Every structure is written in structure tokens, then in C-alpha cells.
Amino acid sequence: MKGYLGIDVGSVSTNLVFMDENGEIREAIYLRTRGQPIFALQEGLRQLAERLPANTIVRGVGTTGSGRYLAGIIAGADVVKNEITSHAVAASTLVPGVQTILEIGGQDSKIIILRNGVVTDFAMNTVCAAGTGSFLDQQAARLNIPIEEFGKLALKSTVPVRIAGRCAVFAESDMIHKQQMGYSLPDILAGLCEALVRNYLNNVGKGKEILPPVVFQGGVAANAGMRRAFEQALGLEVHVPPHYNVMGAVGAALLAREKMAGGGTSRFRGFGVAKTRFKAGGFECENCPNLCEVVEITREGEVIARWGDRCGRWSNSLGYQENAV
């Protein structure tokens, strides 16, 4: 079997998909990064190698996410793209004609506006964690309920309570206050979902023309309570596509297929990198007043990549270019 590998390394999750030459997703893996992106990526490659046939040929690799450059070096990427492009490509392919993408991940959220298949506007929120997956995980743990049951419980609400959602700290305090007043858990959870959707639309979605079809993706899209809250706030149907939680990786795989359409040999290092010893480090360059923080990646003790310097003193010495990993 031949196909393309998409990798999305984020702050909370590391996702991998293998897409065959016909564009079908054969395997999808979702792992928690847990602050160790190299280990998570290697574990993902190991699991993928076990699931795929032994004669599988990877014709191209794409990486995205906040750890895209790191993943590109480790795996040997043919194309490295930002999250906006990757998510837009994936949504446009799986939901033809999509005009609005609502994406909420583990640590950030974003909105992408498309018209005629082209990204015309976008916005991101990376400042506050209110409404992101990590915040919902934290609240589920505090309430002693599995995060998988969060949305189902919210749907049982009859009269959602109003909760302050502009700040994660205030939202948690308000939830505790409502609990002490005797409100039911489903009403509190539904109220929280509505508060977080208001926060999203008033910040990330402020000034944006939200037109259907609307796609909701990212890990939080699994929360049925959040989906219903978006539909009520927008007055529109909100679609949750297949592979909603690994859409960045799907987009990276599609971009790799496009990149390698003209032929050529992939830079993929092989699934064997799952057993290779990589180490990430860094240092502060003192050769000028900029004091750049240079990231350094080693493989079995040998430096294979550096980046982060403005002048290229260190990255150019290894022939590394961020846009052509």
C-alpha cells in the first residue's frame, strides 16, 4: 500500500494519519503530547507501523502544528505548513463548500473564513485558555466526571444557568458558586458551554461574517454540549466532520500529496526513527545584542538541525530552512 503521512504536533495532542493514494484515511492516531513532543511523535510512528501492512510505502510527509518544525526534522517532512492552511485544506476536502471553520484545540482556538475555497480571513486566541480543551479537561476532573461524558450530561439540561465565561478563573469560581446554590450538574455544564461559546464569538469571532456551511473541528468538537451551544448562538447547523480531532494531520497529508504529485523521492526517514535517540536542547547566542535563543536537535549525539537565530549563523551552517524542511 502506498500513501501519505500527515503529522500534527500540538501542545496537548500529537496526531498522525495515513492517507492512501485515493485520499481515504486508512489510519488515524490521537495521542497526548504531555510536554514530550519527540516521545509522542515516536510513539505515534511506532503504533502506525504496527497497524499498517509491512510493505507500506510512504510517498510523502507533511507536518503542522506548533511543533511542526521539530516534527519535520524528526520524521523527515516534505512539506511544513501552519495550522490555518492545514485545517482549511482538510475542511474544504471533507466538507466541500465550507465557508466557516470553528476550531478549538487543547490550548488555543481559531476561526477560519473561506470564500470559494480560499482563506480570506482568520483569527486566533492563544492568550487565555478559557473554552479550550485543557480548561474543559480541568473542569471535568474537578467535577469528577469523565471528559467523554461532559457533552452528554450538558444535553440533559433543561434550564442552563448563566456563567461568566470571559476568564477561566472567573468561570471556575462562578461554577463553584452555582453548585453551592444547588443548581443541577447538567444545567451548570450547559451554562458553561454557552458561556464559552459567547466568549469565543465575542473574541475570536468578533467582526467575522459567519456563513454556512459551518464546520466545528478540533478535540472540543467531541463535546456535544459545545456543538449545541454554537448552533443556538449562531442559529445555524454546525457540522462535525469525520476525523474532527485530527484535521490538522489530515490537512498535512493532503498537502504532502499535492507537494509530491510531480514525483520525486520523499524525505521520510522511515518508521525506524521511533527507535532512534533524539534530543532537543538549545543555547543563547551571544554574538550580537539580539541574544537569539537557538533550538538544537541532535540524533544519536549528532547535531542535525538548529533554528531560532535571526541572522542564520547557526541554522545556515546545517543547511536548514524553515520553509523547506
Coordinates of C-alpha atoms in Angstrom, one line a residue:
M1 CA 0.0 0.0 0.0
K2 CA 1.2 3.5 -0.9
G3 CA 0.1 6.7 0.7
Y4 CA 0.9 9.9 2.6
L5 CA 1.6 10.7 6.2
G6 CA 0.2 13.7 8.0
I7 CA 1.6 14.8 11.4
D8 CA 0.2 17.4 13.7
V9 CA 2.2 18.1 16.8
G10 CA 0.4 20.4 19.2
S11 CA 0.8 21.4 22.9
V12 CA -1.8 19.0 24.1
S13 CA -2.1 16.3 21.4
T14 CA 0.1 14.7 18.7
N15 CA -1.9 13.3 15.8
L16 CA -0.9 11.2 12.9
V17 CA -2.9 10.0 9.9
F18 CA -2.0 7.8 6.9
M19 CA -3.9 8.6 3.8
D20 CA -3.9 6.3 0.7
E21 CA -3.4 7.5 -2.8
N22 CA -7.2 7.8 -3.3
G23 CA -7.5 10.2 -0.4
E24 CA -9.0 7.8 2.1
I25 CA -7.8 7.9 5.7
R26 CA -6.6 4.4 6.5
E27 CA -5.3 5.0 10.0
A28 CA -5.6 7.9 12.5
I29 CA -3.8 8.1 15.8
Y30 CA -4.5 10.6 18.6
L31 CA -2.0 10.8 21.4
R32 CA -1.4 13.2 24.3
T33 CA 1.8 15.2 23.9
R34 CA 2.3 15.5 27.7
G35 CA 5.1 18.0 27.3
Q36 CA 7.2 15.5 25.4
P37 CA 6.7 16.1 21.6
I38 CA 9.6 13.9 20.4
F39 CA 8.5 10.9 22.5
A40 CA 4.8 11.4 21.5
L41 CA 5.8 11.5 17.8
Q42 CA 8.0 8.4 18.1
E43 CA 5.2 6.6 19.9
G44 CA 2.7 7.6 17.2
L45 CA 5.1 6.3 14.4
R46 CA 5.6 3.1 16.3
Q47 CA 1.8 2.5 16.6
L48 CA 1.3 3.4 13.0
A49 CA 4.0 1.0 11.8
E50 CA 2.2 -1.8 13.7
R51 CA -1.2 -1.0 12.2
L52 CA 0.0 -0.6 8.6
P53 CA 0.9 -3.5 6.2
A54 CA 4.6 -4.4 6.2
N55 CA 5.0 -3.4 2.6
T56 CA 3.6 0.1 3.1
I57 CA 5.4 2.9 1.1
V58 CA 5.2 6.5 2.4
R59 CA 5.3 8.7 -0.7
G60 CA 5.2 12.0 1.2
V61 CA 5.1 13.5 4.7
G62 CA 3.6 16.7 5.8
T63 CA 3.8 18.3 9.3
T64 CA 1.8 21.1 11.0
G65 CA 1.0 22.3 14.5
S66 CA 3.1 24.3 17.0
G67 CA 5.8 21.6 16.8
R68 CA 5.8 21.3 13.0
Y69 CA 9.4 22.2 12.5
L70 CA 10.5 19.7 15.2
A71 CA 8.3 17.0 13.7
G72 CA 9.6 17.8 10.3
I73 CA 13.2 17.2 11.4
I74 CA 12.4 14.0 13.3
A75 CA 10.2 12.4 10.6
G76 CA 11.8 13.9 7.5
A77 CA 9.0 16.1 6.1
D78 CA 8.5 17.1 2.5
V79 CA 6.2 20.0 3.4
V80 CA 5.8 22.0 6.6
K81 CA 2.7 24.2 6.9
N82 CA 0.9 26.3 9.5
E83 CA -2.3 25.2 11.2
I84 CA -4.5 27.7 9.4
T85 CA -3.6 26.3 6.0
S86 CA -3.7 22.6 7.1
H87 CA -7.1 22.9 8.8
A88 CA -8.6 24.9 5.9
V89 CA -7.4 22.3 3.3
A90 CA -8.8 19.4 5.4
A91 CA -12.2 21.0 6.0
S92 CA -12.5 22.1 2.3
T93 CA -11.8 18.5 1.2
L94 CA -14.1 16.7 3.7
V95 CA -16.9 19.3 3.7
P96 CA -17.0 20.8 0.1
G97 CA -18.2 24.4 0.1
V98 CA -17.4 25.1 3.8
Q99 CA -17.3 28.9 4.5
T100 CA -16.6 29.0 8.2
I101 CA -14.4 26.8 10.4
L102 CA -14.6 26.9 14.1
E103 CA -11.6 25.2 15.6
I104 CA -10.9 24.7 19.3
G105 CA -7.9 22.7 20.4
G106 CA -6.2 21.9 23.6
Q107 CA -4.6 25.3 24.3
D108 CA -5.9 27.7 21.7
S109 CA -8.8 28.4 19.4
K110 CA -9.2 29.8 16.0
I111 CA -11.7 30.8 13.3
I112 CA -11.1 30.5 9.6
I113 CA -13.2 32.2 7.0
L114 CA -13.3 30.8 3.5
R115 CA -14.9 32.1 0.3
N116 CA -14.9 30.0 -2.9
G117 CA -12.4 27.6 -1.3
V118 CA -9.9 30.3 -0.4
V119 CA -9.0 31.6 3.1
T120 CA -10.0 35.2 3.3
D121 CA -9.7 35.9 7.0
F122 CA -8.8 34.2 10.3
A123 CA -8.2 34.9 13.9
M124 CA -6.6 33.0 16.8
N125 CA -6.7 33.2 20.5
T126 CA -3.6 32.0 22.3
V127 CA -3.8 34.3 25.3
C128 CA -6.5 32.7 27.5
A129 CA -7.3 29.1 28.0
A130 CA -11.0 29.6 28.7
G131 CA -13.0 27.4 26.4
T132 CA -10.1 25.3 25.2
G133 CA -9.8 21.5 25.7
S134 CA -7.4 21.8 28.6
F135 CA -9.9 24.0 30.5
L136 CA -12.7 21.6 29.9
D137 CA -10.5 18.7 31.0
Q138 CA -9.7 20.5 34.2
Q139 CA -13.3 21.2 35.0
A140 CA -14.4 17.6 34.2
A141 CA -11.7 16.4 36.6
R142 CA -12.7 18.8 39.3
L143 CA -16.3 17.6 39.0
N144 CA -15.2 14.0 38.9
I145 CA -16.8 13.2 35.6
P146 CA -15.1 11.6 32.5
I147 CA -14.5 14.2 29.9
E148 CA -16.3 11.9 27.4
E149 CA -19.5 12.3 29.5
F150 CA -19.3 16.1 29.7
G151 CA -21.3 16.8 26.5
K152 CA -23.9 14.1 27.1
L153 CA -24.6 15.5 30.6
A154 CA -24.9 19.0 29.2
L155 CA -27.5 17.9 26.7
K156 CA -29.7 16.7 29.6
S157 CA -30.0 20.3 30.9
T158 CA -33.5 21.9 31.0
V159 CA -32.6 25.4 32.2
P160 CA -28.9 26.3 31.7
V161 CA -27.5 28.7 34.3
R162 CA -25.7 31.8 33.2
I163 CA -22.0 31.5 33.9
A164 CA -19.2 34.1 33.4
G165 CA -17.1 32.8 30.6
R166 CA -14.7 35.7 29.8
C167 CA -12.0 34.3 32.0
A168 CA -11.1 30.7 33.1
V169 CA -10.6 31.8 36.7
F170 CA -13.9 33.6 36.9
A171 CA -15.7 30.8 35.1
E172 CA -14.5 28.2 37.6
S173 CA -15.4 30.5 40.5
D174 CA -18.9 31.0 39.1
M175 CA -19.4 27.3 38.6
I176 CA -18.5 26.6 42.2
H177 CA -20.9 29.3 43.3
K178 CA -23.7 27.8 41.2
Q179 CA -23.0 24.4 42.7
Q180 CA -23.2 25.8 46.2
M181 CA -26.6 27.4 45.4
G182 CA -27.9 24.0 44.4
Y183 CA -28.2 24.1 40.6
S184 CA -28.1 20.7 38.9
L185 CA -24.9 19.5 37.3
P186 CA -26.4 19.3 33.7
D187 CA -27.6 22.9 34.0
I188 CA -24.2 24.0 35.1
L189 CA -22.4 22.2 32.3
A190 CA -24.8 23.5 29.7
G191 CA -24.4 27.0 31.1
L192 CA -20.6 26.7 30.9
C193 CA -20.8 25.6 27.3
E194 CA -23.0 28.6 26.4
A195 CA -20.6 30.9 28.3
L196 CA -17.6 29.6 26.4
V197 CA -19.3 29.9 23.1
R198 CA -20.2 33.5 23.9
N199 CA -16.5 34.1 24.8
Y200 CA -15.4 32.6 21.5
L201 CA -17.8 34.6 19.3
N202 CA -17.0 37.8 21.2
N203 CA -13.3 37.4 20.9
V204 CA -12.0 35.1 18.2
G205 CA -15.2 35.5 16.1
K206 CA -15.6 39.3 16.6
G207 CA -16.3 41.1 13.4
K208 CA -16.2 37.9 11.3
E209 CA -19.0 37.1 8.9
I210 CA -20.0 33.6 9.8
L211 CA -21.8 31.9 6.9
P212 CA -22.9 28.3 6.4
P213 CA -21.7 25.6 5.9
V214 CA -20.1 25.9 9.4
V215 CA -17.6 23.2 10.4
F216 CA -16.6 22.6 14.0
Q217 CA -13.3 20.7 14.5
G218 CA -10.6 20.2 17.0
G219 CA -10.7 18.0 20.1
V220 CA -13.5 20.1 21.7
A221 CA -15.8 19.2 18.8
A222 CA -16.4 15.9 20.5
N223 CA -18.3 17.8 23.2
A224 CA -22.0 17.6 22.1
G225 CA -22.8 20.4 24.6
M226 CA -20.5 22.8 22.8
R227 CA -21.9 21.9 19.4
R228 CA -25.4 22.6 20.6
A229 CA -24.4 25.9 22.2
F230 CA -22.8 27.0 18.9
E231 CA -25.9 26.1 16.9
Q232 CA -28.1 28.0 19.3
A233 CA -25.9 31.1 19.3
L234 CA -25.5 31.2 15.5
G235 CA -28.9 29.9 14.5
L236 CA -27.1 27.7 12.0
E237 CA -26.4 24.0 11.7
V238 CA -22.9 23.1 12.8
H239 CA -21.2 20.2 11.1
V240 CA -18.7 18.0 12.9
P241 CA -16.7 16.2 10.2
P242 CA -15.2 12.7 10.3
H243 CA -11.7 12.8 11.9
Y244 CA -12.6 16.1 13.5
N245 CA -9.9 15.6 16.2
V246 CA -7.1 15.0 13.7
M247 CA -8.0 17.5 11.0
G248 CA -4.6 19.2 11.1
A249 CA -2.9 15.9 10.3
V250 CA -5.4 15.2 7.6
G251 CA -4.6 18.6 6.0
A252 CA -0.9 17.9 6.3
A253 CA -1.3 14.6 4.5
L254 CA -3.3 16.3 1.7
L255 CA -0.6 19.0 1.3
A256 CA 2.1 16.3 1.2
R257 CA 0.1 14.6 -1.6
E258 CA -0.1 17.8 -3.5
K259 CA 3.6 18.5 -3.0
M260 CA 4.7 15.1 -4.2
A261 CA 2.3 15.0 -7.2
G262 CA 5.1 15.8 -9.6
G263 CA 7.1 12.8 -8.5
G264 CA 10.4 12.6 -6.6
T265 CA 11.6 10.8 -3.5
S266 CA 10.2 11.6 -0.1
R267 CA 12.5 12.8 2.7
F268 CA 10.7 10.4 5.1
R269 CA 13.3 8.9 7.4
G270 CA 11.3 5.7 7.9
F271 CA 9.3 4.2 10.8
G272 CA 12.6 3.2 12.3
V273 CA 13.1 6.8 13.8
A274 CA 10.7 5.6 16.5
K275 CA 13.7 3.8 18.0
T276 CA 16.3 6.5 17.3
R277 CA 17.6 8.6 20.2
F278 CA 16.7 12.2 19.6
K279 CA 17.3 15.1 22.0
A280 CA 16.1 18.7 21.9
G281 CA 18.2 21.4 23.5
G282 CA 19.3 25.0 22.9
F283 CA 21.5 27.8 23.8
E284 CA 21.6 31.6 23.8
C285 CA 23.7 33.1 21.0
E286 CA 25.9 35.9 22.3
N287 CA 27.4 37.1 19.0
C288 CA 25.2 40.2 18.9
P289 CA 22.7 42.2 21.1
N290 CA 19.8 40.1 19.8
L291 CA 20.7 37.3 22.1
C292 CA 18.7 34.8 20.0
E293 CA 17.5 31.6 21.6
V294 CA 18.7 28.8 19.3
V295 CA 17.0 25.4 19.3
E296 CA 19.3 22.5 18.7
I297 CA 18.2 18.9 17.7
T298 CA 20.6 16.0 18.0
R299 CA 20.3 12.4 16.7
E300 CA 22.4 9.8 18.4
G301 CA 24.6 12.6 19.7
E302 CA 25.0 14.3 16.3
V303 CA 23.5 17.8 15.7
I304 CA 21.1 17.6 12.7
A305 CA 19.2 20.9 13.0
R306 CA 19.2 24.3 14.5
W307 CA 16.8 27.2 14.2
G308 CA 15.7 30.4 16.1
D309 CA 18.5 32.6 15.0
R310 CA 17.6 35.8 13.1
C311 CA 20.8 36.0 11.0
G312 CA 21.1 32.4 10.0
R313 CA 24.5 32.0 11.6
W314 CA 23.6 28.7 13.2
S315 CA 20.7 27.4 11.0
N316 CA 22.5 28.0 7.7
S317 CA 25.6 26.1 8.9
L318 CA 23.4 23.0 8.7
G319 CA 21.6 23.9 5.5
Y320 CA 18.3 24.2 7.4
Q321 CA 15.5 26.3 6.0
E322 CA 12.2 26.6 8.0
N323 CA 10.0 26.7 4.9
A324 CA 11.7 23.7 3.2
V325 CA 12.4 21.2 6.0

